[in-house]
């Protein structure tokens, strides 16, 4: 305690110099907190947006469907699978889907699309396309309705109420077509989806493709996306428990469905660690420099306390406390300042609409809401004080190497 | 009782390839309760001898025995422990720690000894009362006079009841009145607590008070006399 008290008072000997170090820590901590919370916010929103726009947390298909997209590859024994999924607790819901790649044509133009047949009420539990309708309304249970994206609408030059014809190949490989009326136009904010997905009632899709009661995909949604892999494992385990041949099925998490996006997020995560390292090194050099100066200025004093009989361990402790205290003051202040900046941003968001095109290509909306999580808080609160503690070691070694008889005469 | 013995002590320094001999073949013995002054002109080796006696420096040749133990065989931390438990230091420039109060300065050796806060405060205050500086307890060193600072330094040097106190020109920065008062105090501690005092000084007032005078010249003892 006495050593800590001494160290505390020592850092205020040269207030200006200590404050420069503390300010550098404050800037480092608050900027890393904001940078990290911004990064976490982007990642969360990106994943959330991708999941809720189409992909869901876990998808179930017949083995091979995801790769080949053959209409004939419907889910075997889908009622049994649906009843099994229905028994799962902690899921938001599931949706039955029919998926077919085809062409959609208007009087003016044509576009290659993915025709997604859904049960509107079930789909609402999985995705939020119904919330992203910019014109018209979402699907009801009326026949021959279609919801298309704004981009597709622009390409086809259609408006609400206009007719379009979808053409695909049915289960037997024959060309099939059906007329739909545009009742809603959506904008998901993700170019990849907006360019391709159109939504029709499940029964219409089944009829068009001669699928009977069959479906291609079951999309399952859960509250916490981080538990997607856990859910996948549970589904596979349930298939085995119910003597269902799980080789017939492919169960994929959203991470497996979006490998490029996951790689991007991983790179982003690595980058945030690089930022930490850069800030850490900057703080490290600043503190080492300051502590070396304070050691050089106090050689005589170190000589005196060495003469009195201080042990090296206590001398080291005192110097490390000094740098640690500066780190702690800077960290706490930086954390508070970071929070004060973070808080309004997390409520009102940061408007990035100037970059809306590129944001949309990454599945990001125009407004980013920074998000603090436990890892960000732990990183922010521990890394810099740890670095400052490390920074005290070199000056401390310098101090204990002093020769007491020379140090005590040092002027 | 012998507390300190110096045998064939020689100290040489090398600077830019030139060897300078600071002390040469010193043989001395000190008994408990002595009040000794090592005198001599500047550069005669007084401070070097005190540093070696106090284990702050090592001889180039020769040995120092403190309480019968050969200091050359001790590690750095063992020497720190010896200084902490058995030796007190008083410096010419007082060398109090400026960020601590006078009381905390006196407490410092007791803290290093691991004494609890309450006990060390009580003991430090008792010593300060004994030295008539209790009223300075909560002041910082730079707010009191040089003489008062040196009294605080004396309190710090004796608070842990050392066997030996080494004082390097303790009165050099003091006026004659303060110097005399300080010497009175140290004589009192020497008599009352049987602490051995070894001074280095060329101050006539100090030399006059010495009960044993060792005169150094060019690194050798030219006189060792009991007054």
Coordinates of C-alpha atoms in Angstrom, one line a residue, chain B residues 55-193:
Chain B
X55 CA 27.8 -2.1 1.4
X56 CA 26.8 0.4 -1.2
X57 CA 30.0 -0.4 -3.1
X58 CA 32.5 -3.2 -3.3
X59 CA 36.3 -3.0 -2.7
X60 CA 38.6 -3.9 -5.6
X61 CA 40.8 -5.8 -3.1
X62 CA 40.4 -6.6 0.6
X63 CA 37.5 -7.5 2.7
X64 CA 34.9 -5.9 4.9
X65 CA 33.4 -7.9 7.8
X66 CA 30.2 -6.6 9.3
X67 CA 29.1 -8.4 12.5
X68 CA 31.6 -11.1 11.6
X69 CA 30.2 -11.7 8.1
X70 CA 32.3 -11.2 5.0
X71 CA 30.2 -8.7 2.9
X72 CA 32.0 -9.8 -0.3
X73 CA 30.2 -13.1 -0.1
X74 CA 26.8 -11.6 0.1
X75 CA 24.4 -11.2 -2.8
X76 CA 22.8 -7.9 -3.8
X77 CA 19.6 -8.7 -2.0
X78 CA 21.4 -9.9 1.1
X79 CA 23.3 -6.7 1.2
X80 CA 20.0 -4.8 0.9
X81 CA 18.7 -6.7 3.9
X82 CA 21.8 -5.9 5.9
X83 CA 21.4 -2.2 5.2
X84 CA 17.7 -2.3 5.9
X85 CA 18.1 -4.1 9.2
X86 CA 21.4 -2.9 10.6
X87 CA 22.6 0.3 8.9
X88 CA 21.2 3.8 8.7
X89 CA 22.4 6.4 6.2
X90 CA 22.5 10.2 6.5
X91 CA 23.5 12.2 3.4
X92 CA 24.9 15.6 3.0
X93 CA 21.9 16.8 0.9
X94 CA 19.4 15.2 3.3
X95 CA 17.9 13.2 0.3
X96 CA 14.4 13.0 1.7
X97 CA 11.8 11.7 -0.7
X98 CA 10.0 14.9 -1.8
X99 CA 6.6 13.4 -2.5
X100 CA 6.3 11.9 1.0
X101 CA 5.6 13.9 4.2
X102 CA 8.3 14.0 6.8
X103 CA 6.5 11.4 8.8
X104 CA 6.2 9.1 5.8
X105 CA 9.9 9.6 5.1
X106 CA 10.7 8.4 8.6
X107 CA 8.3 5.5 8.1
X108 CA 9.9 4.4 4.9
X109 CA 12.5 2.0 6.3
X110 CA 9.8 0.5 8.6
X111 CA 7.6 0.0 5.6
X112 CA 10.4 -1.9 3.9
X113 CA 10.7 -4.0 7.0
X114 CA 7.1 -5.0 6.6
X115 CA 5.8 -3.3 9.7
X116 CA 2.1 -2.6 9.8
X117 CA 0.9 0.9 9.1
X118 CA -0.3 1.7 12.6
X119 CA 2.9 0.4 14.3
X120 CA 5.2 2.1 12.0
X121 CA 3.4 5.4 12.3
X122 CA 3.5 5.2 16.0
X123 CA 7.2 4.3 16.0
X124 CA 8.1 7.0 13.5
X125 CA 6.2 9.6 15.5
X126 CA 7.9 8.6 18.7
X127 CA 11.3 9.1 17.1
X128 CA 10.3 12.4 15.7
X129 CA 9.1 13.5 19.1
X130 CA 12.4 12.4 20.6
X131 CA 14.2 14.5 18.0
X132 CA 11.8 17.5 18.6
X133 CA 10.5 17.4 15.0
X134 CA 7.0 15.9 15.7
X135 CA 5.4 19.2 14.5
X136 CA 6.9 18.7 11.1
X137 CA 5.3 15.3 10.7
X138 CA 2.7 16.2 8.1
X139 CA 4.8 18.7 6.2
X140 CA 6.6 18.0 3.0
X141 CA 10.4 18.2 3.2
X142 CA 10.7 21.1 0.9
X143 CA 8.6 23.2 3.3
X144 CA 11.0 23.0 6.2
X145 CA 14.5 24.3 6.7
X146 CA 17.7 22.5 5.9
X147 CA 18.4 21.8 9.5
X148 CA 15.0 20.4 10.0
X149 CA 15.3 18.2 6.9
X150 CA 18.5 16.8 8.2
X151 CA 16.8 16.0 11.6
X152 CA 14.1 14.2 9.6
X153 CA 16.9 12.3 7.8
X154 CA 18.5 11.4 11.2
X155 CA 15.1 10.1 12.3
X156 CA 14.8 8.0 9.1
X157 CA 18.3 6.7 9.7
X158 CA 17.7 5.5 13.3
X159 CA 14.0 4.7 13.3
X160 CA 14.6 1.0 12.6
X161 CA 17.2 0.8 15.5
X162 CA 20.3 0.2 13.4
X163 CA 23.6 -0.9 14.9
X164 CA 25.5 1.5 12.7
X165 CA 24.7 4.9 11.2
X166 CA 26.9 6.2 8.4
X167 CA 26.7 10.0 7.8
X168 CA 28.4 11.4 4.8
X169 CA 29.2 15.1 5.6
X170 CA 25.9 15.6 7.4
X171 CA 26.6 19.2 8.4
X172 CA 28.1 20.4 5.1
X173 CA 24.9 22.2 4.1
X174 CA 24.0 23.5 7.5
X175 CA 24.8 26.7 9.3
X176 CA 26.9 26.4 12.4
X177 CA 23.9 26.6 14.8
X178 CA 22.0 23.9 13.0
X179 CA 25.1 21.8 12.6
X180 CA 25.8 22.0 16.3
X181 CA 22.3 21.1 17.2
X182 CA 22.4 18.1 14.8
X183 CA 25.6 16.9 16.4
X184 CA 24.1 17.2 19.8
X185 CA 21.2 15.1 18.6
X186 CA 23.5 12.4 17.2
X187 CA 25.6 12.3 20.3
X188 CA 22.4 11.9 22.3
X189 CA 21.4 9.0 20.1
X190 CA 24.9 7.5 20.3
X191 CA 24.8 7.6 24.1
X192 CA 21.2 6.8 24.6
X193 CA 20.8 4.0 22.1

